[in-house]
PDB file of C-alpha atoms and ligand atoms in Angstrom:
ATOM      1  CA  UNK U   1     -23.670  -5.209   7.294  1.00  0.00           C
ATOM      2  CA  UNK U   2     -21.674  -8.242   8.496  1.00  0.00           C
ATOM      3  CA  UNK U   3     -18.790  -9.103   6.389  1.00  0.00           C
ATOM      4  CA  UNK U   4     -18.071 -12.391   4.660  1.00  0.00           C
ATOM      5  CA  UNK U   5     -14.832 -13.949   5.820  1.00  0.00           C
ATOM      6  CA  UNK U   6     -12.094 -14.402   3.134  1.00  0.00           C
ATOM      7  CA  UNK U   7     -10.597 -17.863   4.086  1.00  0.00           C
ATOM      8  CA  UNK U   8      -7.053 -17.534   3.104  1.00  0.00           C
ATOM      9  CA  UNK U   9      -6.191 -20.979   4.677  1.00  0.00           C
ATOM     10  CA  UNK U  10      -8.848 -22.713   2.387  1.00  0.00           C
ATOM     11  CA  UNK U  11      -7.632 -20.779  -0.782  1.00  0.00           C
ATOM     12  CA  UNK U  12      -3.956 -21.527   0.090  1.00  0.00           C
ATOM     13  CA  UNK U  13      -4.869 -25.253   0.584  1.00  0.00           C
ATOM     14  CA  UNK U  14      -6.299 -25.379  -2.854  1.00  0.00           C
ATOM     15  CA  UNK U  15      -3.440 -23.807  -4.494  1.00  0.00           C
ATOM     16  CA  UNK U  16      -1.008 -26.310  -2.565  1.00  0.00           C
ATOM     17  CA  UNK U  17      -3.009 -29.110  -4.180  1.00  0.00           C
ATOM     18  CA  UNK U  18      -2.326 -27.620  -7.472  1.00  0.00           C
ATOM     19  CA  UNK U  19       1.393 -27.374  -6.545  1.00  0.00           C
ATOM     20  CA  UNK U  20       1.624 -30.919  -5.762  1.00  0.00           C
ATOM     21  CA  UNK U  21       0.290 -31.997  -9.159  1.00  0.00           C
ATOM     22  CA  UNK U  22       2.834 -29.541 -10.855  1.00  0.00           C
ATOM     23  CA  UNK U  23       5.697 -31.021  -8.672  1.00  0.00           C
ATOM     24  CA  UNK U  24       4.734 -34.526  -9.591  1.00  0.00           C
ATOM     25  CA  UNK U  25       4.669 -33.426 -13.443  1.00  0.00           C
ATOM     26  CA  UNK U  26       8.193 -32.175 -12.901  1.00  0.00           C
ATOM     27  CA  UNK U  27       9.670 -35.147 -11.020  1.00  0.00           C
ATOM     28  CA  UNK U  28       8.173 -37.400 -13.822  1.00  0.00           C
ATOM     29  CA  UNK U  29      10.490 -35.321 -16.066  1.00  0.00           C
ATOM     30  CA  UNK U  30      13.556 -35.623 -13.727  1.00  0.00           C
ATOM     31  CA  UNK U  31      13.486 -32.243 -11.987  1.00  0.00           C
ATOM     32  CA  UNK U  32      12.638 -31.893  -8.221  1.00  0.00           C
ATOM     33  CA  UNK U  33      12.059 -28.176  -7.584  1.00  0.00           C
ATOM     34  CA  UNK U  34      14.344 -26.878  -4.926  1.00  0.00           C
ATOM     35  CA  UNK U  35      14.527 -23.713  -2.884  1.00  0.00           C
ATOM     36  CA  UNK U  36      17.605 -22.550  -0.837  1.00  0.00           C
ATOM     37  CA  UNK U  37      16.683 -20.341   2.340  1.00  0.00           C
ATOM     38  CA  UNK U  38      19.504 -18.412   3.751  1.00  0.00           C
ATOM     39  CA  UNK U  39      19.014 -17.320   7.439  1.00  0.00           C
ATOM     40  CA  UNK U  40      21.449 -14.978   9.254  1.00  0.00           C
ATOM     41  CA  UNK U  41      21.196 -14.517  12.949  1.00  0.00           C
ATOM     42  CA  UNK U  42      18.511 -15.730  15.515  1.00  0.00           C
ATOM     43  CA  UNK U  43      15.523 -13.314  15.050  1.00  0.00           C
ATOM     44  CA  UNK U  44      12.435 -15.118  16.499  1.00  0.00           C
ATOM     45  CA  UNK U  45       9.919 -14.112  14.083  1.00  0.00           C
ATOM     46  CA  UNK U  46      12.126 -15.004  11.210  1.00  0.00           C
ATOM     47  CA  UNK U  47      12.749 -18.482  12.698  1.00  0.00           C
ATOM     48  CA  UNK U  48       8.982 -18.935  12.784  1.00  0.00           C
ATOM     49  CA  UNK U  49       8.580 -17.801   9.157  1.00  0.00           C
ATOM     50  CA  UNK U  50      11.417 -19.851   8.016  1.00  0.00           C
ATOM     51  CA  UNK U  51      10.084 -22.921   9.776  1.00  0.00           C
ATOM     52  CA  UNK U  52       6.570 -22.569   8.016  1.00  0.00           C
ATOM     53  CA  UNK U  53       8.236 -22.133   4.605  1.00  0.00           C
ATOM     54  CA  UNK U  54      10.325 -25.137   5.001  1.00  0.00           C
ATOM     55  CA  UNK U  55       7.277 -27.186   6.153  1.00  0.00           C
ATOM     56  CA  UNK U  56       5.178 -26.133   3.046  1.00  0.00           C
ATOM     57  CA  UNK U  57       8.021 -27.197   0.798  1.00  0.00           C
ATOM     58  CA  UNK U  58       8.062 -30.524   2.097  1.00  0.00           C
ATOM     59  CA  UNK U  59       4.148 -30.761   1.892  1.00  0.00           C
ATOM     60  CA  UNK U  60       4.085 -30.258  -1.843  1.00  0.00           C
ATOM     61  CA  UNK U  61       7.311 -32.049  -2.606  1.00  0.00           C
ATOM     62  CA  UNK U  62       9.675 -29.086  -3.104  1.00  0.00           C
ATOM     63  CA  UNK U  63      13.254 -29.844  -1.682  1.00  0.00           C
ATOM     64  CA  UNK U  64      14.608 -27.230   0.554  1.00  0.00           C
ATOM     65  CA  UNK U  65      18.137 -26.407   1.682  1.00  0.00           C
ATOM     66  CA  UNK U  66      18.732 -24.356   4.618  1.00  0.00           C
ATOM     67  CA  UNK U  67      21.887 -22.344   5.357  1.00  0.00           C
ATOM     68  CA  UNK U  68      22.279 -20.713   8.808  1.00  0.00           C
ATOM     69  CA  UNK U  69      24.805 -18.093   9.661  1.00  0.00           C
ATOM     70  CA  UNK U  70      25.569 -16.290  13.044  1.00  0.00           C
ATOM     71  CA  UNK U  71      24.581 -12.816  13.300  1.00  0.00           C
ATOM     72  CA  UNK U  72      28.176 -11.449  13.196  1.00  0.00           C
ATOM     73  CA  UNK U  73      28.876 -13.289   9.785  1.00  0.00           C
ATOM     74  CA  UNK U  74      31.001 -11.330   7.149  1.00  0.00           C
ATOM     75  CA  UNK U  75      28.523 -10.138   4.292  1.00  0.00           C
ATOM     76  CA  UNK U  76      31.158 -11.560   1.784  1.00  0.00           C
ATOM     77  CA  UNK U  77      30.574 -15.057   3.238  1.00  0.00           C
ATOM     78  CA  UNK U  78      26.923 -14.840   2.439  1.00  0.00           C
ATOM     79  CA  UNK U  79      27.552 -13.263  -1.041  1.00  0.00           C
ATOM     80  CA  UNK U  80      29.796 -16.288  -1.720  1.00  0.00           C
ATOM     81  CA  UNK U  81      27.100 -18.653  -0.905  1.00  0.00           C
ATOM     82  CA  UNK U  82      24.585 -16.999  -3.008  1.00  0.00           C
ATOM     83  CA  UNK U  83      26.842 -17.066  -5.920  1.00  0.00           C
ATOM     84  CA  UNK U  84      27.492 -20.752  -5.438  1.00  0.00           C
ATOM     85  CA  UNK U  85      23.569 -21.288  -5.207  1.00  0.00           C
ATOM     86  CA  UNK U  86      23.082 -19.276  -8.571  1.00  0.00           C
ATOM     87  CA  UNK U  87      25.234 -21.865 -10.287  1.00  0.00           C
ATOM     88  CA  UNK U  88      23.585 -25.020  -8.756  1.00  0.00           C
ATOM     89  CA  UNK U  89      21.255 -27.027 -11.038  1.00  0.00           C
ATOM     90  CA  UNK U  90      19.301 -28.301  -8.240  1.00  0.00           C
ATOM     91  CA  UNK U  91      18.363 -24.979  -6.818  1.00  0.00           C
ATOM     92  CA  UNK U  92      15.458 -23.089  -8.532  1.00  0.00           C
ATOM     93  CA  UNK U  93      14.714 -20.495  -5.890  1.00  0.00           C
ATOM     94  CA  UNK U  94      16.920 -18.575  -3.498  1.00  0.00           C
ATOM     95  CA  UNK U  95      15.537 -16.689  -0.520  1.00  0.00           C
ATOM     96  CA  UNK U  96      17.453 -14.528   2.053  1.00  0.00           C
ATOM     97  CA  UNK U  97      15.223 -14.186   5.192  1.00  0.00           C
ATOM     98  CA  UNK U  98      15.031 -10.582   6.080  1.00  0.00           C
ATOM     99  CA  UNK U  99      15.925  -8.496   8.255  1.00  0.00           C
ATOM    100  CA  UNK U 100      19.611  -8.988   7.824  1.00  0.00           C
ATOM    101  CA  UNK U 101      21.955  -7.599  10.705  1.00  0.00           C
ATOM    102  CA  UNK U 102      23.205  -4.119  10.181  1.00  0.00           C
ATOM    103  CA  UNK U 103      26.761  -4.992   8.805  1.00  0.00           C
ATOM    104  CA  UNK U 104      24.829  -5.963   5.568  1.00  0.00           C
ATOM    105  CA  UNK U 105      23.974  -3.790   2.474  1.00  0.00           C
ATOM    106  CA  UNK U 106      20.580  -5.209   1.758  1.00  0.00           C
ATOM    107  CA  UNK U 107      20.682  -4.078  -2.050  1.00  0.00           C
ATOM    108  CA  UNK U 108      24.067  -5.791  -2.461  1.00  0.00           C
ATOM    109  CA  UNK U 109      22.824  -9.133  -1.218  1.00  0.00           C
ATOM    110  CA  UNK U 110      19.605  -8.984  -2.988  1.00  0.00           C
ATOM    111  CA  UNK U 111      21.076  -8.017  -6.302  1.00  0.00           C
ATOM    112  CA  UNK U 112      23.537 -10.947  -5.943  1.00  0.00           C
ATOM    113  CA  UNK U 113      20.644 -13.406  -6.332  1.00  0.00           C
ATOM    114  CA  UNK U 114      20.067 -14.416  -9.909  1.00  0.00           C
ATOM    115  CA  UNK U 115      17.031 -12.711 -11.258  1.00  0.00           C
ATOM    116  CA  UNK U 116      15.833 -16.235 -12.601  1.00  0.00           C
ATOM    117  CA  UNK U 117      16.092 -17.792  -8.996  1.00  0.00           C
ATOM    118  CA  UNK U 118      14.809 -14.755  -7.086  1.00  0.00           C
ATOM    119  CA  UNK U 119      11.547 -16.266  -5.985  1.00  0.00           C
ATOM    120  CA  UNK U 120      10.935 -13.425  -3.462  1.00  0.00           C
ATOM    121  CA  UNK U 121      10.896 -10.943  -6.157  1.00  0.00           C
ATOM    122  CA  UNK U 122      13.192  -8.507  -4.505  1.00  0.00           C
ATOM    123  CA  UNK U 123      16.119  -8.177  -7.038  1.00  0.00           C
ATOM    124  CA  UNK U 124      16.187  -4.797  -8.784  1.00  0.00           C
ATOM    125  CA  UNK U 125      15.355  -6.489 -12.038  1.00  0.00           C
ATOM    126  CA  UNK U 126      12.156  -8.062 -10.880  1.00  0.00           C
ATOM    127  CA  UNK U 127      11.159  -4.809  -9.169  1.00  0.00           C
ATOM    128  CA  UNK U 128      11.676  -3.132 -12.461  1.00  0.00           C
ATOM    129  CA  UNK U 129       9.526  -5.760 -14.080  1.00  0.00           C
ATOM    130  CA  UNK U 130       6.758  -5.017 -11.682  1.00  0.00           C
ATOM    131  CA  UNK U 131       6.812  -1.403 -12.666  1.00  0.00           C
ATOM    132  CA  UNK U 132       6.622  -2.052 -16.512  1.00  0.00           C
ATOM    133  CA  UNK U 133       3.989  -4.921 -15.874  1.00  0.00           C
ATOM    134  CA  UNK U 134       6.453  -7.765 -16.938  1.00  0.00           C
ATOM    135  CA  UNK U 135       7.239  -9.459 -13.845  1.00  0.00           C
ATOM    136  CA  UNK U 136       9.453 -12.641 -13.545  1.00  0.00           C
ATOM    137  CA  UNK U 137       8.574 -13.387 -10.073  1.00  0.00           C
ATOM    138  CA  UNK U 138       5.924 -11.260  -8.149  1.00  0.00           C
ATOM    139  CA  UNK U 139       6.579 -10.766  -4.360  1.00  0.00           C
ATOM    140  CA  UNK U 140       4.775 -13.427  -2.451  1.00  0.00           C
ATOM    141  CA  UNK U 141       2.581 -11.229  -0.002  1.00  0.00           C
ATOM    142  CA  UNK U 142       1.144  -8.968  -2.788  1.00  0.00           C
ATOM    143  CA  UNK U 143       0.821 -11.913  -5.110  1.00  0.00           C
ATOM    144  CA  UNK U 144      -1.228 -13.833  -2.326  1.00  0.00           C
ATOM    145  CA  UNK U 145      -3.438 -10.844  -1.978  1.00  0.00           C
ATOM    146  CA  UNK U 146      -4.179 -10.622  -5.787  1.00  0.00           C
ATOM    147  CA  UNK U 147      -4.788 -14.342  -5.926  1.00  0.00           C
ATOM    148  CA  UNK U 148      -7.253 -14.114  -2.965  1.00  0.00           C
ATOM    149  CA  UNK U 149      -9.161 -11.288  -4.591  1.00  0.00           C
ATOM    150  CA  UNK U 150      -9.258 -13.427  -7.910  1.00  0.00           C
ATOM    151  CA  UNK U 151     -10.539 -16.492  -6.014  1.00  0.00           C
ATOM    152  CA  UNK U 152     -13.294 -14.196  -4.474  1.00  0.00           C
ATOM    153  CA  UNK U 153     -14.287 -12.953  -7.883  1.00  0.00           C
ATOM    154  CA  UNK U 154     -13.425  -9.245  -6.777  1.00  0.00           C
ATOM    155  CA  UNK U 155     -12.355  -7.233  -9.711  1.00  0.00           C
ATOM    156  CA  UNK U 156     -10.114  -4.297  -9.056  1.00  0.00           C
ATOM    157  CA  UNK U 157     -10.702  -2.655 -12.405  1.00  0.00           C
ATOM    158  CA  UNK U 158     -11.594   0.889 -11.872  1.00  0.00           C
ATOM    159  CA  UNK U 159     -11.932   0.471  -8.098  1.00  0.00           C
ATOM    160  CA  UNK U 160     -10.625   2.894  -5.495  1.00  0.00           C
ATOM    161  CA  UNK U 161      -7.875   0.782  -3.793  1.00  0.00           C
ATOM    162  CA  UNK U 162      -6.258   2.262  -0.847  1.00  0.00           C
ATOM    163  CA  UNK U 163      -2.859   0.739   0.391  1.00  0.00           C
ATOM    164  CA  UNK U 164      -1.881   1.478   3.913  1.00  0.00           C
ATOM    165  CA  UNK U 165       1.954   0.918   4.246  1.00  0.00           C
ATOM    166  CA  UNK U 166       4.602   1.790   1.782  1.00  0.00           C
ATOM    167  CA  UNK U 167       7.224  -1.070   2.434  1.00  0.00           C
ATOM    168  CA  UNK U 168       9.299  -2.470  -0.374  1.00  0.00           C
ATOM    169  CA  UNK U 169       8.134  -6.031   0.557  1.00  0.00           C
ATOM    170  CA  UNK U 170       4.445  -5.276   0.517  1.00  0.00           C
ATOM    171  CA  UNK U 171       3.077  -1.819   0.148  1.00  0.00           C
ATOM    172  CA  UNK U 172       4.985  -0.684  -2.881  1.00  0.00           C
ATOM    173  CA  UNK U 173       4.705  -3.913  -5.081  1.00  0.00           C
ATOM    174  CA  UNK U 174       1.067  -4.269  -3.976  1.00  0.00           C
ATOM    175  CA  UNK U 175       0.178  -0.773  -5.346  1.00  0.00           C
ATOM    176  CA  UNK U 176       2.083  -1.599  -8.685  1.00  0.00           C
ATOM    177  CA  UNK U 177       0.225  -4.824  -9.234  1.00  0.00           C
ATOM    178  CA  UNK U 178      -3.108  -3.280  -8.443  1.00  0.00           C
ATOM    179  CA  UNK U 179      -2.265  -0.445 -10.782  1.00  0.00           C
ATOM    180  CA  UNK U 180      -1.350  -3.081 -13.400  1.00  0.00           C
ATOM    181  CA  UNK U 181      -4.971  -4.374 -12.955  1.00  0.00           C
ATOM    182  CA  UNK U 182      -6.173  -0.912 -13.640  1.00  0.00           C
ATOM    183  CA  UNK U 183      -7.316   0.102 -10.158  1.00  0.00           C
ATOM    184  CA  UNK U 184      -7.262   3.592  -8.967  1.00  0.00           C
ATOM    185  CA  UNK U 185      -4.426   3.276  -6.290  1.00  0.00           C
ATOM    186  CA  UNK U 186      -3.619   5.509  -3.398  1.00  0.00           C
ATOM    187  CA  UNK U 187      -0.707   4.670  -1.129  1.00  0.00           C
ATOM    188  CA  UNK U 188      -0.736   5.903   2.463  1.00  0.00           C
ATOM    189  CA  UNK U 189       2.120   5.713   4.926  1.00  0.00           C
ATOM    190  CA  UNK U 190       3.540   6.638   8.237  1.00  0.00           C
ATOM    191  CA  UNK U 191       3.701  10.268   7.412  1.00  0.00           C
ATOM    192  CA  UNK U 192       0.014  10.343   5.943  1.00  0.00           C
ATOM    193  CA  UNK U 193      -1.818  13.220   7.660  1.00  0.00           C
ATOM    194  CA  UNK U 194      -5.481  12.135   8.581  1.00  0.00           C
ATOM    195  CA  UNK U 195      -5.257   8.604   7.200  1.00  0.00           C
ATOM    196  CA  UNK U 196      -9.109   8.162   7.600  1.00  0.00           C
ATOM    197  CA  UNK U 197      -9.818  10.862   4.751  1.00  0.00           C
ATOM    198  CA  UNK U 198      -8.002   8.399   2.532  1.00  0.00           C
ATOM    199  CA  UNK U 199      -9.218   5.047   3.787  1.00  0.00           C
ATOM    200  CA  UNK U 200     -12.965   6.119   3.823  1.00  0.00           C
ATOM    201  CA  UNK U 201     -12.876   6.351   0.180  1.00  0.00           C
ATOM    202  CA  UNK U 202     -11.614   2.732  -0.396  1.00  0.00           C
ATOM    203  CA  UNK U 203     -13.691   0.215  -2.309  1.00  0.00           C
ATOM    204  CA  UNK U 204     -10.920  -2.063  -1.478  1.00  0.00           C
ATOM    205  CA  UNK U 205      -8.585  -1.398   1.649  1.00  0.00           C
ATOM    206  CA  UNK U 206      -5.351  -3.268   1.868  1.00  0.00           C
ATOM    207  CA  UNK U 207      -3.487  -2.663   5.177  1.00  0.00           C
ATOM    208  CA  UNK U 208       0.288  -3.382   5.795  1.00  0.00           C
ATOM    209  CA  UNK U 209       1.423  -1.109   8.435  1.00  0.00           C
ATOM    210  CA  UNK U 210       2.315  -3.425  11.308  1.00  0.00           C
ATOM    211  CA  UNK U 211       0.234  -1.476  13.888  1.00  0.00           C
ATOM    212  CA  UNK U 212      -2.625  -3.212  15.857  1.00  0.00           C
ATOM    213  CA  UNK U 213      -6.073  -1.519  15.585  1.00  0.00           C
ATOM    214  CA  UNK U 214      -4.773   1.021  13.239  1.00  0.00           C
ATOM    215  CA  UNK U 215      -7.943   0.674  11.098  1.00  0.00           C
ATOM    216  CA  UNK U 216     -11.134   1.210  13.027  1.00  0.00           C
ATOM    217  CA  UNK U 217     -14.807   1.236  11.720  1.00  0.00           C
ATOM    218  CA  UNK U 218     -15.205   4.959  11.188  1.00  0.00           C
ATOM    219  CA  UNK U 219     -12.387   4.798   8.795  1.00  0.00           C
ATOM    220  CA  UNK U 220     -13.984   2.181   6.376  1.00  0.00           C
ATOM    221  CA  UNK U 221     -16.586   2.875   3.752  1.00  0.00           C
ATOM    222  CA  UNK U 222     -19.814   0.608   4.235  1.00  0.00           C
ATOM    223  CA  UNK U 223     -19.376  -2.485   1.941  1.00  0.00           C
ATOM    224  CA  UNK U 224     -15.590  -2.074   1.314  1.00  0.00           C
ATOM    225  CA  UNK U 225     -13.345  -5.173   1.017  1.00  0.00           C
ATOM    226  CA  UNK U 226     -10.818  -5.163   3.660  1.00  0.00           C
ATOM    227  CA  UNK U 227      -7.489  -7.128   3.293  1.00  0.00           C
ATOM    228  CA  UNK U 228      -5.443  -7.257   6.565  1.00  0.00           C
ATOM    229  CA  UNK U 229      -1.855  -7.906   5.822  1.00  0.00           C
ATOM    230  CA  UNK U 230      -0.520  -7.041   9.434  1.00  0.00           C
ATOM    231  CA  UNK U 231       0.720  -9.825  11.861  1.00  0.00           C
ATOM    232  CA  UNK U 232       1.276  -8.503  15.229  1.00  0.00           C
ATOM    233  CA  UNK U 233       1.690 -10.351  18.630  1.00  0.00           C
ATOM    234  CA  UNK U 234       0.002  -8.717  21.572  1.00  0.00           C
ATOM    235  CA  UNK U 235       1.647  -8.676  24.979  1.00  0.00           C
ATOM    236  CA  UNK U 236      -0.992 -11.262  25.995  1.00  0.00           C
ATOM    237  CA  UNK U 237       0.192 -13.467  23.142  1.00  0.00           C
ATOM    238  CA  UNK U 238      -2.734 -13.109  20.813  1.00  0.00           C
ATOM    239  CA  UNK U 239      -1.866 -12.825  17.031  1.00  0.00           C
ATOM    240  CA  UNK U 240      -3.811  -9.902  15.599  1.00  0.00           C
ATOM    241  CA  UNK U 241      -3.654  -7.843  12.245  1.00  0.00           C
ATOM    242  CA  UNK U 242      -3.816  -3.984  11.780  1.00  0.00           C
ATOM    243  CA  UNK U 243      -7.518  -3.832  11.500  1.00  0.00           C
ATOM    244  CA  UNK U 244     -10.114  -3.910  14.454  1.00  0.00           C
ATOM    245  CA  UNK U 245     -11.529  -7.130  13.119  1.00  0.00           C
ATOM    246  CA  UNK U 246     -14.731  -7.165  15.241  1.00  0.00           C
ATOM    247  CA  UNK U 247     -15.645  -3.508  14.565  1.00  0.00           C
ATOM    248  CA  UNK U 248     -14.688  -3.453  11.036  1.00  0.00           C
ATOM    249  CA  UNK U 249     -16.640  -6.711  10.196  1.00  0.00           C
ATOM    250  CA  UNK U 250     -19.817  -4.841  10.861  1.00  0.00           C
ATOM    251  CA  UNK U 251     -19.122  -2.386   8.140  1.00  0.00           C
ATOM    252  CA  UNK U 252     -17.169  -4.264   5.475  1.00  0.00           C
ATOM    253  CA  UNK U 253     -18.648  -6.513   2.839  1.00  0.00           C
ATOM    254  CA  UNK U 254     -15.541  -8.940   3.099  1.00  0.00           C
ATOM    255  CA  UNK U 255     -12.769  -9.190   5.487  1.00  0.00           C
ATOM    256  CA  UNK U 256      -9.640 -11.345   5.785  1.00  0.00           C
ATOM    257  CA  UNK U 257      -9.067 -12.695   9.349  1.00  0.00           C
ATOM    258  CA  UNK U 258      -5.564 -12.726  11.158  1.00  0.00           C
ATOM    259  CA  UNK U 259      -4.328 -15.563  11.418  1.00  0.00           C
ATOM    260  CA  UNK U 260      -5.915 -17.412   8.502  1.00  0.00           C
ATOM    261  CA  UNK U 261      -6.056 -14.535   5.890  1.00  0.00           C
ATOM    262  CA  UNK U 262      -3.016 -13.224   3.917  1.00  0.00           C
ATOM    263  CA  UNK U 263      -0.424 -15.335   5.814  1.00  0.00           C
ATOM    264  CA  UNK U 264      -0.997 -18.739   4.394  1.00  0.00           C
ATOM    265  CA  UNK U 265      -1.182 -17.261   0.958  1.00  0.00           C
ATOM    266  CA  UNK U 266       2.433 -15.620   1.419  1.00  0.00           C
ATOM    267  CA  UNK U 267       3.917 -19.174   1.834  1.00  0.00           C
ATOM    268  CA  UNK U 268       1.946 -20.476  -0.854  1.00  0.00           C
ATOM    269  CA  UNK U 269       2.952 -18.043  -3.357  1.00  0.00           C
ATOM    270  CA  UNK U 270       6.715 -18.834  -2.432  1.00  0.00           C
ATOM    271  CA  UNK U 271       5.932 -22.274  -3.527  1.00  0.00           C
ATOM    272  CA  UNK U 272       4.194 -21.246  -6.772  1.00  0.00           C
ATOM    273  CA  UNK U 273       7.180 -18.997  -7.701  1.00  0.00           C
ATOM    274  CA  UNK U 274       9.762 -21.863  -6.888  1.00  0.00           C
ATOM    275  CA  UNK U 275       7.743 -24.387  -8.965  1.00  0.00           C
ATOM    276  CA  UNK U 276       7.384 -21.933 -11.796  1.00  0.00           C
ATOM    277  CA  UNK U 277      11.216 -21.293 -11.852  1.00  0.00           C
ATOM    278  CA  UNK U 278      11.531 -25.103 -12.140  1.00  0.00           C
ATOM    279  CA  UNK U 279       9.170 -25.226 -14.947  1.00  0.00           C
ATOM    280  CA  UNK U 280      10.986 -22.490 -16.832  1.00  0.00           C
ATOM    281  CA  UNK U 281      14.151 -24.497 -16.500  1.00  0.00           C
ATOM    282  CA  UNK U 282      12.521 -27.522 -18.185  1.00  0.00           C
ATOM    283  CA  UNK U 283      11.109 -25.401 -21.068  1.00  0.00           C
ATOM    284  CA  UNK U 284      14.755 -23.961 -21.412  1.00  0.00           C
ATOM    285  CA  UNK U 285      15.946 -27.540 -21.774  1.00  0.00           C
ATOM    286  CA  UNK U 286      13.324 -28.589 -24.205  1.00  0.00           C
TER     287      UNK U 286
HETATM  288  N1  LIG M   1      10.882 -11.141   6.103  1.00  0.00           N
HETATM  289  C1  LIG M   1       9.561 -10.746   6.267  1.00  0.00           C
HETATM  290  N2  LIG M   1       8.739 -10.983   5.133  1.00  0.00           N
HETATM  291  C2  LIG M   1       9.753 -11.521   4.346  1.00  0.00           C
HETATM  292  C3  LIG M   1       9.493 -11.971   2.973  1.00  0.00           C
HETATM  293  O1  LIG M   1       8.456 -11.972   2.442  1.00  0.00           O
HETATM  294  N3  LIG M   1      10.718 -12.607   2.417  1.00  0.00           N
HETATM  295  C4  LIG M   1      11.904 -12.564   3.031  1.00  0.00           C
HETATM  296  N4  LIG M   1      12.886 -13.158   2.438  1.00  0.00           N
HETATM  297  N5  LIG M   1      12.142 -12.242   4.192  1.00  0.00           N
HETATM  298  C5  LIG M   1      10.914 -11.614   4.945  1.00  0.00           C
END
């Protein structure tokens, strides 16, 4: 079997066209959606991600505000900025780029963001919403994966889904969103013994572990759908996922490439969440 490619760039482009239309409708009613992005320190990967996010905002007409702080900034300064942004009418989404330097208590920072502006979906209120199936903002990466599956017409109901990686940003919310859609979900992580005994059962395999070539063909069921969330830079400069793409493509029915799979969807869902927040403001006003 040679897998069909799931083209995240194409799906993302389609959703961004819808975003433009939604922004135009908001602007016609006097609201320009606005996203505030807080960056602390000089992490090079964060700089690339943030640049992509700001570019995507500009592309669909979302206004962005960027606040840079040095790596040794006092956490109170950042917390005070978030509180100010919570009260600003021209800001509909607030994002603090992670990771933060060690002097920060992550939970304190994330929970300062107003739940109504938490477009990353990391505030405890939004995490709780995910658990009970009543989310305000779904976290962008798992939200992007679910949208990709929707666009491909892949139902998860009753399917065996294995999620590899149990991070708060991807693995855990991914598992909850798939459970909400009535998949049978198994979460594997760094301490899982004999990963292959779980992955081989997956009808849909979602991999977000941050390890190149973690998933090889022997670990994949013939005909499985494979979603690779990993983004790894190899010493030779190549960007690869967590899946042996060439090998697994021979076994899977569908597979996402890296780059061009889940990555463009993550940024796109951030736009969707920001626009949805602005639309909610409008309906509150009506
Ligand atoms: N760092 C890596 N991924 C993310 C993300 O989705 N949101 C934020 N804020 N920081 C990140």
